[in-house]
Coordinates of C-alpha atoms and ligand atoms in Angstrom, one line a residue:
M1 CA 25.0 -29.3 48.0
A2 CA 21.6 -27.9 46.4
D3 CA 18.6 -30.3 46.1
E4 CA 19.0 -32.1 42.5
F5 CA 15.7 -32.9 40.6
D6 CA 15.2 -34.2 37.2
V7 CA 12.3 -31.7 36.6
V8 CA 11.6 -28.1 38.1
I9 CA 8.0 -26.8 37.3
V10 CA 7.3 -23.5 38.0
G11 CA 3.6 -22.8 39.3
A12 CA 1.0 -25.2 41.0
G13 CA -2.0 -24.3 38.7
L14 CA -4.1 -26.1 36.5
A15 CA -1.3 -26.9 34.3
G16 CA 1.3 -27.2 37.4
M17 CA -0.8 -29.9 38.6
Q18 CA -0.9 -31.9 35.3
M19 CA 2.5 -31.2 34.5
L20 CA 3.3 -32.7 37.8
H21 CA 1.2 -35.6 37.3
E22 CA 3.0 -36.4 33.5
V23 CA 6.4 -36.1 35.3
R24 CA 5.6 -38.7 37.8
M25 CA 4.3 -41.2 34.6
V26 CA 7.3 -40.7 33.1
G27 CA 9.4 -41.6 36.6
L28 CA 11.3 -38.7 36.9
T29 CA 11.7 -36.9 39.9
A30 CA 10.0 -33.3 40.3
K31 CA 9.8 -29.9 42.6
V32 CA 6.9 -27.7 41.8
F33 CA 7.5 -24.2 43.2
E34 CA 4.2 -22.1 43.7
A35 CA 4.1 -18.5 45.1
G36 CA 0.5 -18.9 46.1
G37 CA -0.5 -20.4 49.5
G38 CA -2.6 -23.5 47.5
A39 CA -2.9 -24.9 44.4
G40 CA -5.1 -23.5 41.3
G41 CA -3.1 -20.7 39.8
T42 CA -5.6 -17.7 38.8
W43 CA -8.6 -19.7 40.5
Y44 CA -6.3 -19.2 43.7
W45 CA -6.1 -15.6 43.3
N46 CA -9.2 -14.4 42.0
R47 CA -11.6 -14.7 44.6
Y48 CA -13.4 -11.4 43.7
P49 CA -17.3 -11.6 44.1
G50 CA -19.0 -13.2 41.0
A51 CA -15.7 -14.8 39.8
R52 CA -16.9 -17.8 37.6
C53 CA -15.3 -19.8 34.5
D54 CA -16.7 -18.4 31.1
V55 CA -15.7 -22.1 29.9
E56 CA -18.8 -25.0 30.1
S57 CA -17.5 -27.0 33.4
L58 CA -17.8 -30.2 31.9
E59 CA -15.3 -29.2 29.3
Y60 CA -13.3 -26.7 32.0
S61 CA -11.6 -30.2 33.6
Y62 CA -9.1 -32.7 33.2
Q63 CA -9.4 -35.2 30.9
F64 CA -6.0 -37.3 31.9
S65 CA -8.0 -39.3 34.2
E66 CA -10.9 -41.1 33.3
V67 CA -11.8 -42.2 36.5
L68 CA -11.3 -38.7 37.7
Q69 CA -13.7 -37.4 35.0
Q70 CA -16.0 -40.0 35.6
E71 CA -16.3 -39.3 39.5
W72 CA -16.3 -35.4 39.6
E73 CA -19.7 -34.3 39.6
W74 CA -20.2 -30.6 38.3
T75 CA -23.4 -28.2 39.7
R76 CA -23.6 -25.6 37.5
R77 CA -23.1 -24.9 33.7
Y78 CA -20.1 -22.5 34.0
A79 CA -18.5 -23.3 37.9
D80 CA -17.9 -20.4 40.3
Q81 CA -14.6 -19.8 41.4
A82 CA -15.3 -22.1 44.9
E83 CA -16.6 -25.4 42.9
I84 CA -13.2 -25.0 40.9
M85 CA -11.4 -24.2 43.8
R86 CA -13.1 -27.4 45.5
Y87 CA -12.5 -29.7 42.0
I88 CA -8.6 -28.2 42.5
S89 CA -8.3 -30.1 46.1
H90 CA -10.2 -32.9 45.0
V91 CA -7.5 -33.6 42.2
V92 CA -4.8 -32.8 44.8
E93 CA -5.5 -35.1 47.1
T94 CA -6.6 -37.7 44.7
F95 CA -3.1 -37.6 42.7
D96 CA -1.2 -36.9 46.2
L97 CA 0.5 -33.5 44.1
A98 CA 0.8 -31.6 47.1
R99 CA 4.2 -33.6 48.3
D100 CA 6.1 -32.6 45.7
I101 CA 5.1 -28.8 46.0
R102 CA 6.4 -26.3 47.8
F103 CA 4.1 -23.4 48.5
H104 CA 5.1 -19.7 49.2
T105 CA 8.0 -20.0 47.4
R106 CA 8.1 -17.7 44.3
V107 CA 11.1 -18.5 41.8
E108 CA 13.0 -15.3 41.3
A109 CA 15.4 -16.5 38.9
M110 CA 17.2 -19.5 36.8
T111 CA 20.7 -20.0 35.2
Y112 CA 21.8 -22.5 32.8
E113 CA 24.9 -24.2 33.7
E114 CA 26.9 -25.2 29.9
T115 CA 29.3 -27.5 32.0
T116 CA 26.6 -29.7 33.9
A117 CA 23.6 -29.1 31.3
R118 CA 21.6 -28.5 34.2
W119 CA 19.2 -25.2 35.7
T120 CA 20.2 -23.7 38.9
V121 CA 16.7 -22.3 39.9
Q122 CA 16.7 -19.7 42.7
T123 CA 13.6 -19.0 45.3
D124 CA 12.9 -16.5 47.9
S125 CA 12.7 -18.9 50.7
A126 CA 13.5 -22.4 49.8
G127 CA 17.5 -21.4 48.8
E128 CA 18.0 -23.3 45.2
V129 CA 18.1 -26.5 43.5
V130 CA 19.6 -27.5 40.6
A131 CA 17.7 -29.9 37.2
K132 CA 17.9 -31.1 34.1
F133 CA 14.6 -29.4 32.5
V134 CA 12.4 -26.6 34.0
I135 CA 9.0 -26.0 32.8
M136 CA 7.5 -22.9 33.2
A137 CA 3.7 -23.6 34.3
T138 CA 3.4 -19.8 35.2
G139 CA -0.1 -19.2 33.6
C140 CA -1.1 -16.9 30.9
L141 CA -2.9 -14.3 33.1
S142 CA -1.3 -14.4 36.7
E143 CA 0.9 -11.2 36.6
P144 CA -1.7 -8.6 37.7
N145 CA -1.7 -5.4 35.8
V146 CA -2.0 -2.5 38.2
P147 CA -1.6 0.7 36.5
Y148 CA -0.5 3.7 38.9
I149 CA -2.8 6.5 39.5
P150 CA -0.9 9.2 41.3
G151 CA -1.8 9.8 44.9
V152 CA -2.9 5.7 44.9
E153 CA -0.5 5.4 47.6
T154 CA -2.1 7.7 50.1
F155 CA -5.9 6.2 49.4
A156 CA -6.9 5.7 53.6
G157 CA -9.7 2.5 52.2
D158 CA -9.0 -0.9 51.2
V159 CA -7.2 -1.2 47.6
L160 CA -8.2 -4.3 45.9
H161 CA -7.1 -6.0 42.6
T162 CA -9.2 -8.9 41.5
G163 CA -6.5 -11.3 40.7
R164 CA -5.3 -10.6 44.1
W165 CA -8.2 -10.4 46.0
P166 CA -8.0 -11.6 49.8
Q167 CA -8.7 -15.2 51.1
D168 CA -11.4 -13.6 53.2
P169 CA -14.7 -12.1 52.1
V170 CA -14.5 -8.4 51.3
D171 CA -18.0 -6.9 53.0
F172 CA -18.8 -3.8 50.9
T173 CA -21.9 -3.2 53.1
G174 CA -22.4 0.8 53.4
K175 CA -19.2 1.7 51.4
R176 CA -18.6 3.8 48.4
V177 CA -16.7 1.5 46.5
G178 CA -15.1 2.7 42.8
V179 CA -14.2 -0.2 40.4
I180 CA -11.6 0.9 37.3
G181 CA -11.8 -1.5 34.6
T182 CA -14.7 -3.4 32.6
G183 CA -13.1 -6.2 31.0
S184 CA -13.7 -10.1 32.1
S185 CA -12.9 -9.7 35.5
G186 CA -15.3 -6.1 36.3
V187 CA -18.1 -7.4 34.4
Q188 CA -18.8 -10.0 36.7
A189 CA -17.7 -8.2 40.1
I190 CA -19.8 -4.7 39.2
P191 CA -23.4 -6.6 39.6
L192 CA -22.3 -8.2 42.8
I193 CA -20.8 -5.1 44.3
A194 CA -23.5 -3.0 43.5
R195 CA -26.0 -4.8 45.1
Q196 CA -24.0 -4.8 48.2
A197 CA -22.0 -1.4 48.4
A198 CA -24.4 2.2 49.1
E199 CA -22.5 3.3 46.1
L200 CA -20.6 2.1 43.4
V201 CA -18.4 4.1 40.9
V202 CA -17.2 2.6 37.7
F203 CA -14.7 3.8 36.1
Q204 CA -14.2 2.7 32.2
R205 CA -11.5 3.4 29.9
T206 CA -13.3 0.7 27.0
P207 CA -16.8 -0.6 27.2
A208 CA -16.7 -4.3 26.5
Y209 CA -18.9 -6.3 24.6
T210 CA -20.8 -8.0 27.5
L211 CA -22.6 -11.3 26.4
P212 CA -25.3 -13.2 29.0
A213 CA -23.5 -15.9 30.3
V214 CA -26.8 -17.7 30.8
D215 CA -25.4 -19.9 34.1
E216 CA -27.5 -22.4 35.5
P217 CA -27.8 -25.7 37.3
L218 CA -26.5 -28.2 35.1
D219 CA -28.6 -30.8 33.5
P220 CA -28.0 -34.0 35.0
E221 CA -29.2 -35.8 31.5
L222 CA -26.8 -33.9 29.9
Q223 CA -24.1 -34.6 32.4
A224 CA -24.7 -38.2 32.4
A225 CA -24.7 -38.4 28.4
I226 CA -21.6 -36.4 28.0
K227 CA -19.8 -38.9 30.8
A228 CA -21.2 -41.8 28.4
D229 CA -18.7 -41.0 25.9
Y230 CA -16.2 -38.7 27.5
R231 CA -13.6 -39.8 25.4
G232 CA -15.5 -39.1 22.5
F233 CA -17.1 -35.3 23.7
R234 CA -13.2 -34.6 24.2
A235 CA -12.0 -35.8 20.9
R236 CA -15.0 -33.7 19.2
N237 CA -14.0 -30.4 21.3
N238 CA -10.3 -31.1 19.8
E239 CA -11.5 -30.7 16.4
V240 CA -13.0 -27.2 16.5
P241 CA -10.8 -24.5 16.4
T242 CA -11.0 -23.1 20.1
A243 CA -11.2 -26.5 21.3
G244 CA -14.3 -26.3 22.5
L245 CA -18.2 -26.3 22.4
S246 CA -18.5 -29.0 19.5
R247 CA -22.1 -29.4 20.9
F248 CA -22.8 -25.7 18.9
P249 CA -20.6 -26.1 15.6
T250 CA -19.6 -22.5 14.0
N251 CA -22.6 -21.5 11.5
P252 CA -20.2 -21.6 8.6
N253 CA -22.3 -19.5 6.2
S254 CA -21.7 -15.9 5.2
V255 CA -23.8 -13.4 7.5
F256 CA -24.5 -11.7 4.1
L257 CA -26.5 -15.0 2.8
F258 CA -29.4 -13.9 5.3
S259 CA -31.9 -11.3 5.6
T260 CA -32.2 -9.1 8.2
K261 CA -34.8 -10.8 10.0
E262 CA -33.3 -14.2 9.5
R263 CA -29.7 -12.9 11.0
D264 CA -31.8 -11.0 13.8
A265 CA -33.4 -14.5 14.3
I266 CA -30.1 -16.3 14.5
L267 CA -28.2 -13.8 16.8
E268 CA -31.0 -13.7 19.3
H269 CA -31.2 -17.3 19.2
N270 CA -27.3 -17.5 20.1
W271 CA -27.7 -14.2 22.8
N272 CA -30.5 -16.2 24.3
R273 CA -28.7 -19.7 24.5
G274 CA -25.9 -17.7 26.7
G275 CA -22.1 -18.1 26.2
P276 CA -19.5 -17.0 23.5
L277 CA -21.7 -18.7 21.3
M278 CA -22.3 -14.9 19.5
L279 CA -18.9 -15.5 17.8
R280 CA -20.5 -18.8 16.0
A281 CA -23.2 -17.3 14.4
F282 CA -21.7 -16.4 11.3
G283 CA -18.4 -18.2 9.5
D284 CA -17.1 -14.8 8.1
L285 CA -17.7 -12.8 11.8
L286 CA -13.9 -12.8 12.7
V287 CA -12.4 -12.4 9.1
D288 CA -14.5 -9.6 7.5
S289 CA -14.9 -6.7 8.8
A290 CA -19.0 -5.7 7.5
A291 CA -20.0 -9.0 8.8
N292 CA -18.5 -8.5 12.4
E293 CA -20.4 -4.8 12.0
V294 CA -23.4 -6.7 11.6
V295 CA -22.9 -9.0 14.9
A296 CA -21.5 -6.1 17.1
E297 CA -24.6 -3.9 15.9
F298 CA -26.8 -6.3 17.1
V299 CA -24.9 -6.2 20.8
R300 CA -25.4 -2.4 20.7
N301 CA -29.2 -2.5 20.3
K302 CA -29.3 -5.0 23.4
I303 CA -27.2 -2.4 25.6
R304 CA -29.6 0.2 24.0
Q305 CA -32.7 -1.7 25.1
I306 CA -31.4 -2.8 28.3
V307 CA -30.2 0.3 29.7
T308 CA -32.5 2.6 30.3
D309 CA -30.7 6.6 30.7
P310 CA -29.6 6.8 26.4
E311 CA -26.4 8.6 27.9
V312 CA -25.4 5.5 30.0
A313 CA -26.0 3.5 27.2
A314 CA -24.0 5.5 24.6
K315 CA -21.3 5.5 27.1
L316 CA -21.3 1.7 27.7
T317 CA -21.8 0.8 23.4
P318 CA -18.3 -0.5 22.3
T319 CA -17.3 0.6 18.8
H320 CA -14.5 -1.7 18.2
V321 CA -14.4 -4.9 16.1
I322 CA -16.8 -7.7 18.3
G323 CA -14.2 -10.4 19.4
C324 CA -10.8 -8.8 18.6
K325 CA -10.9 -8.5 22.7
R326 CA -12.1 -11.6 25.0
I327 CA -15.9 -11.7 25.2
C328 CA -16.9 -10.9 28.5
L329 CA -19.7 -12.9 29.6
S330 CA -21.8 -11.7 33.0
D331 CA -25.6 -12.4 33.9
G332 CA -27.3 -9.2 34.8
Y333 CA -24.1 -6.5 33.8
Y334 CA -26.1 -3.7 31.6
E335 CA -29.2 -4.4 33.9
T336 CA -27.0 -2.6 37.1
Y337 CA -26.5 0.6 35.3
N338 CA -30.1 1.1 35.9
R339 CA -29.8 0.8 39.5
V340 CA -29.9 4.2 41.3
N341 CA -26.5 3.6 43.5
V342 CA -24.5 2.8 40.5
R343 CA -22.6 5.6 38.2
L344 CA -20.5 5.3 35.0
V345 CA -17.4 7.3 34.7
D346 CA -16.0 7.4 31.1
I347 CA -11.9 7.4 32.0
K348 CA -11.2 7.7 28.6
R349 CA -12.7 11.1 27.9
H350 CA -11.5 12.2 31.4
P351 CA -8.7 10.3 32.9
I352 CA -8.4 9.8 36.6
E353 CA -5.9 12.6 37.4
E354 CA -5.2 12.0 41.3
I355 CA -6.4 9.8 43.9
T356 CA -6.7 11.2 47.2
P357 CA -7.4 9.5 51.0
T358 CA -10.7 9.7 49.9
T359 CA -11.7 10.5 46.4
A360 CA -10.7 9.7 42.9
R361 CA -10.4 12.8 41.0
T362 CA -11.0 13.0 37.4
G363 CA -10.3 16.1 35.2
E364 CA -14.4 16.3 35.4
D365 CA -15.5 15.3 38.5
S366 CA -14.5 14.1 42.2
H367 CA -15.6 11.1 43.6
D368 CA -15.7 9.9 47.1
L369 CA -14.8 6.6 48.0
D370 CA -14.3 4.7 50.9
M371 CA -12.7 1.2 48.5
L372 CA -10.9 1.0 45.6
V373 CA -11.1 -2.0 43.4
F374 CA -8.5 -2.4 40.3
A375 CA -10.1 -4.9 37.9
T376 CA -7.4 -4.1 35.6
G377 CA -6.2 -7.1 34.1
Y378 CA -2.9 -8.7 33.9
D379 CA 0.6 -8.2 31.7
A380 CA -0.9 -11.5 30.2
I381 CA 0.9 -14.5 28.7
T382 CA 5.0 -13.3 29.4
G383 CA 4.5 -11.2 32.2
A384 CA 5.3 -14.2 34.3
L385 CA 8.1 -15.5 32.5
S386 CA 9.5 -11.9 32.3
R387 CA 9.4 -11.2 36.0
I388 CA 12.1 -14.4 36.7
D389 CA 15.2 -13.7 35.5
I390 CA 16.0 -16.5 33.3
R391 CA 19.3 -16.9 32.2
G392 CA 19.9 -19.4 28.8
R393 CA 23.1 -19.9 27.0
A394 CA 26.0 -17.2 27.3
G395 CA 23.6 -16.0 30.4
L396 CA 21.4 -14.7 27.7
S397 CA 18.4 -13.6 29.4
L398 CA 14.6 -14.4 28.2
Q399 CA 13.9 -10.9 28.3
E400 CA 17.1 -9.9 26.2
A401 CA 16.0 -12.3 23.7
W402 CA 12.1 -11.4 23.5
S403 CA 12.7 -7.4 23.2
D404 CA 11.5 -7.2 20.4
G405 CA 8.3 -9.6 21.4
P406 CA 8.2 -13.2 22.2
R407 CA 9.7 -15.8 20.0
T408 CA 9.1 -19.4 20.4
Y409 CA 9.3 -22.6 18.4
L410 CA 5.4 -24.3 19.3
G411 CA 5.2 -22.0 22.2
L412 CA 7.1 -24.7 23.6
G413 CA 10.6 -24.3 23.2
V414 CA 13.0 -20.9 22.8
S415 CA 16.5 -20.5 21.0
G416 CA 19.3 -20.2 23.5
F417 CA 17.3 -21.8 26.5
P418 CA 18.2 -25.6 26.5
N419 CA 16.0 -28.1 28.1
L420 CA 13.4 -25.1 29.2
F421 CA 9.6 -25.7 28.2
I422 CA 7.0 -23.0 28.3
M423 CA 3.2 -24.2 29.2
T424 CA 0.3 -22.7 26.9
G425 CA 3.2 -20.1 26.3
P426 CA 3.2 -17.3 23.4
G427 CA 3.0 -19.1 19.8
S428 CA 0.9 -21.5 21.1
P429 CA -3.3 -21.4 21.1
S430 CA -3.7 -20.8 24.9
V431 CA -6.1 -17.9 25.7
L432 CA -7.7 -18.6 22.4
T433 CA -9.1 -22.2 23.6
N434 CA -10.5 -23.9 26.2
V435 CA -7.1 -23.3 28.2
L436 CA -7.8 -27.4 30.2
V437 CA -7.4 -28.5 26.5
A438 CA -4.0 -26.6 25.5
I439 CA -3.3 -28.0 29.4
H440 CA -3.2 -31.2 28.8
Q441 CA -2.0 -30.9 25.4
H442 CA 1.0 -29.4 26.4
A443 CA 1.6 -31.7 29.2
T444 CA 1.4 -34.9 27.4
W445 CA 3.3 -33.6 24.8
I446 CA 6.4 -32.5 27.2
G447 CA 6.1 -35.7 29.1
E448 CA 6.1 -37.9 25.8
C449 CA 8.9 -35.7 25.0
L450 CA 11.0 -36.0 28.4
K451 CA 10.0 -39.9 28.3
H452 CA 12.2 -40.1 24.8
M453 CA 15.1 -37.6 26.0
T454 CA 15.8 -40.1 29.1
D455 CA 15.5 -43.3 27.0
N456 CA 17.9 -42.0 24.3
D457 CA 20.6 -40.5 26.5
I458 CA 19.7 -37.2 25.3
R459 CA 21.7 -34.1 27.4
T460 CA 19.8 -31.1 25.9
M461 CA 16.9 -30.4 23.7
E462 CA 16.7 -27.0 22.3
A463 CA 14.7 -25.0 19.5
T464 CA 16.6 -23.8 16.3
P465 CA 16.9 -20.1 15.6
E466 CA 15.4 -21.1 12.1
A467 CA 12.6 -23.1 13.6
E468 CA 11.7 -20.5 15.7
Q469 CA 11.9 -17.9 13.4
N470 CA 9.7 -19.5 11.0
W471 CA 7.1 -20.5 13.3
G472 CA 7.0 -16.4 14.5
D473 CA 5.8 -15.9 10.7
H474 CA 3.5 -18.6 10.8
V475 CA 2.0 -17.3 14.2
R476 CA 1.8 -13.8 12.6
D477 CA 0.1 -15.3 9.5
L478 CA -2.7 -17.0 10.8
A479 CA -3.7 -13.7 12.9
E480 CA -3.4 -11.3 9.9
Q481 CA -5.8 -13.6 8.0
T482 CA -8.6 -12.3 11.3
L483 CA -9.7 -9.7 12.8
L484 CA -8.2 -10.6 16.1
S485 CA -5.2 -8.5 16.4
S486 CA -7.4 -5.2 14.7
C487 CA -7.9 -3.7 18.5
G488 CA -5.6 -3.1 21.5
S489 CA -5.8 -5.8 23.1
W490 CA -4.0 -8.0 25.8
Y491 CA -3.3 -10.4 23.4
L492 CA -1.1 -8.3 21.9
G493 CA 0.4 -6.8 25.5
A494 CA -1.6 -3.5 24.2
N495 CA -2.6 -3.0 27.8
I496 CA 0.8 -2.6 28.9
P497 CA 2.7 0.5 28.2
G498 CA 6.0 -0.1 26.7
K499 CA 5.4 -3.6 26.1
T500 CA 5.7 -4.4 21.7
P501 CA 2.9 -5.3 20.7
V502 CA 3.1 -8.7 18.6
F503 CA -0.2 -11.0 18.5
M504 CA 1.2 -13.6 20.8
P505 CA -1.3 -16.7 20.9
L506 CA -1.7 -18.8 17.6
V507 CA -4.8 -19.3 16.1
G508 CA -6.2 -22.7 15.5
F509 CA -6.1 -25.7 18.0
P510 CA -6.6 -28.6 15.8
D511 CA -4.1 -27.9 13.0
Y512 CA -1.6 -27.0 16.0
A513 CA -2.1 -30.0 17.8
K514 CA -1.6 -32.4 14.5
K515 CA 1.8 -30.4 14.2
C516 CA 3.3 -31.0 17.5
A517 CA 2.1 -34.9 17.1
E518 CA 4.0 -35.0 13.8
I519 CA 6.7 -33.2 14.9
A520 CA 7.4 -35.6 18.2
S521 CA 6.8 -38.8 15.8
A522 CA 9.4 -37.6 13.4
G523 CA 12.2 -37.2 16.0
Y524 CA 11.5 -33.6 16.3
P525 CA 12.9 -32.0 13.6
G526 CA 13.4 -27.9 14.6
F527 CA 14.7 -29.0 18.1
A528 CA 18.7 -29.7 18.4
F529 CA 19.8 -32.4 20.7
Q530 CA 23.2 -33.3 22.2
Y531 CA 23.7 -36.7 23.5
D532 CA 24.9 -37.8 26.8
P533 CA 28.9 -38.8 26.6
V534 CA 29.3 -42.5 26.5
P535 CA 31.2 -43.5 29.2
V536 CA 35.1 -44.6 28.8
N537 CA 34.6 -47.9 29.4
Q538 CA 31.5 -48.7 26.9
S539 CA 33.2 -47.0 24.0
Ligands
N01_607 O1 -8.4 -7.8 32.3 P1 -8.6 -6.9 31.0 P2 -9.6 -8.7 33.3 N1 -6.8 2.6 33.1 O2 -7.6 -6.9 30.4 C1 -9.0 -1.5 32.2 C2 -9.4 -14.1 32.2 N2 -10.8 -13.6 32.4 O3 -8.8 -9.1 34.6 O4 -9.9 -2.0 27.4 C3 -8.0 2.6 33.3 O5 -9.7 -7.7 29.8 C4 -9.1 -1.9 30.7 O6 -9.1 -1.1 29.6 P3 -8.7 -0.9 28.5 C5 -10.1 -13.7 30.1 O7 -9.4 -13.9 29.2 C6 -11.7 -14.8 32.6 O8 -11.3 -8.2 33.0 O9 -7.3 -1.7 28.4 N3 -8.4 1.2 33.0 C7 -10.4 -2.4 30.8 O10 -11.8 -2.1 31.2 C8 -10.1 -12.0 30.3 O11 -10.2 -11.8 29.0 C9 -12.6 -14.7 33.2 O12 -9.2 0.6 27.6 C10 -7.9 0.4 32.5 C11 -10.0 -3.6 32.0 O13 -9.1 -2.6 32.9 C12 -8.9 -12.1 31.1 O14 -8.8 -12.5 32.3 C13 -13.0 -13.7 34.4 C14 -6.0 1.1 32.3 C15 -8.9 -4.6 32.1 O15 -9.9 -5.7 31.5 C16 -8.5 -10.3 31.9 O16 -9.4 -10.2 32.1 C17 -11.8 -13.2 34.6 C18 -5.7 1.6 33.2 N4 -4.2 2.2 33.0 C19 -11.3 -13.0 34.0 N5 -5.4 -0.4 32.4 C20 -13.8 -15.8 33.0 O17 -13.5 -17.2 33.0 C21 -6.5 -1.4 31.9 N6 -7.7 -0.7 32.1 C22 -15.2 -15.0 33.0

């Protein structure tokens, strides 16, 4: 007989960890399956040099325990991977989470049984278990995108992916290293690899807008001031569309209300303060392409000023709308291209055609390499979900249900898949927010929903097709009011060949959180319930 739990949680990243805590608070039993050898999800795997969060530490942290948020002391404005892993270990120990997590275990399939209203969850190494509820905490950036390049399997040196970095540090000393990809992971790793390697060849398909992070030791006075009213600080952040940085409000005015000199002063100020604040410089920069162009051109001029070789600067200069792909943060990224041991190769003009045991060959040139690093990102938001064979009512697979793009109600539920919840899924603000806030909102909402179902003998809960359709329209309408879907980004799945392009995250955290709360207090309209049969002797 398979073991039975009230809840199975898939994934022990930051979402799965808090979800386990919330399930315990409701008094239900839970089992968490995690493919990695420890908790932490994306932070467990992303050990590449330079891996650092792009959300400020005091915000990229849990808020479900006042004791926890008071006792933990962050050391940097932006925590690096090692500091975040120390925090994760502290949380796992403090809340005794590991006893309900099975590591090194990948969920391969799950099937909904109509007669019992239970999910059977199959794993690769722990057999199968049965649960009333399944919660997918599989992460938005967890399924690496590893493009196939002919001959890559013949390469003699190490081939690494930033999102599956080895547990032990990698030594680049004396090596000729190739890095493919210049998104957030690439721009963080490149400056550090360049300092160690004998030679670094960067293979760039699309140049990114990379802004200075301005990472620095965290000001103890700022930390103390925030801790004096952490609850108020979190509440103010929740009122911001991206659920964070309420200390730096967006300038509500149009760029065109300012003279050129005034605009430059505002942009210079935001550049020097670091972080994603550039996108808060003017109220219209993410909705008006002319306004956007002013900000984009400011950053392009910075690149031309920093990079000494004008040809290299031109290659590094992006042309797309700033902000439609996620902004990258890195200290010293553009300066890296002034080093004599660094070479930039434009693989949009001349793609890599072949990899041999010792080279990467484009149509133009051949590059001798000892190591190859893929910084090519992820099959984002839906990638980890679509790799599990999830079968709902009548054997319908989630992959089939989503063949024209993901469809959810509130990002939390899917019609045809009863008692299955998705955390930070498509149709929810997820990656457009400080994801720790999105996780908190989902974990507490799902926790309350589980309590409601348990207290009211509700057997199943399932999004209705109408609610799902309306929600999908709403997500699309909000995205179309911005410039966010105007370039081929992973928000749309455009980086994955064959993936149906649909803008997946929902724009605007505060309205979303209010809507979810209203739906819960109104008895969950948009979800259909079935009740447990009343035992015969009580009827
Ligand atoms: O991935 P990406 P990432 N051939 O998709 C290129 C978060 N994150 O891992 O733009 C050649 O952004 C691709 O080129 P193009 C953050 O949300 C956060 O860097 O598709 N090149 C691009 O240059 C981030 O947005 C942090 O043309 C190919 C790069 O590879 C998200 O994770 C740190 C290619 C991929 O960039 C993903 O970031 C790291 C191919 N076939 C990550 N396929 C922080 O907190 C892709 N590329 C700071």
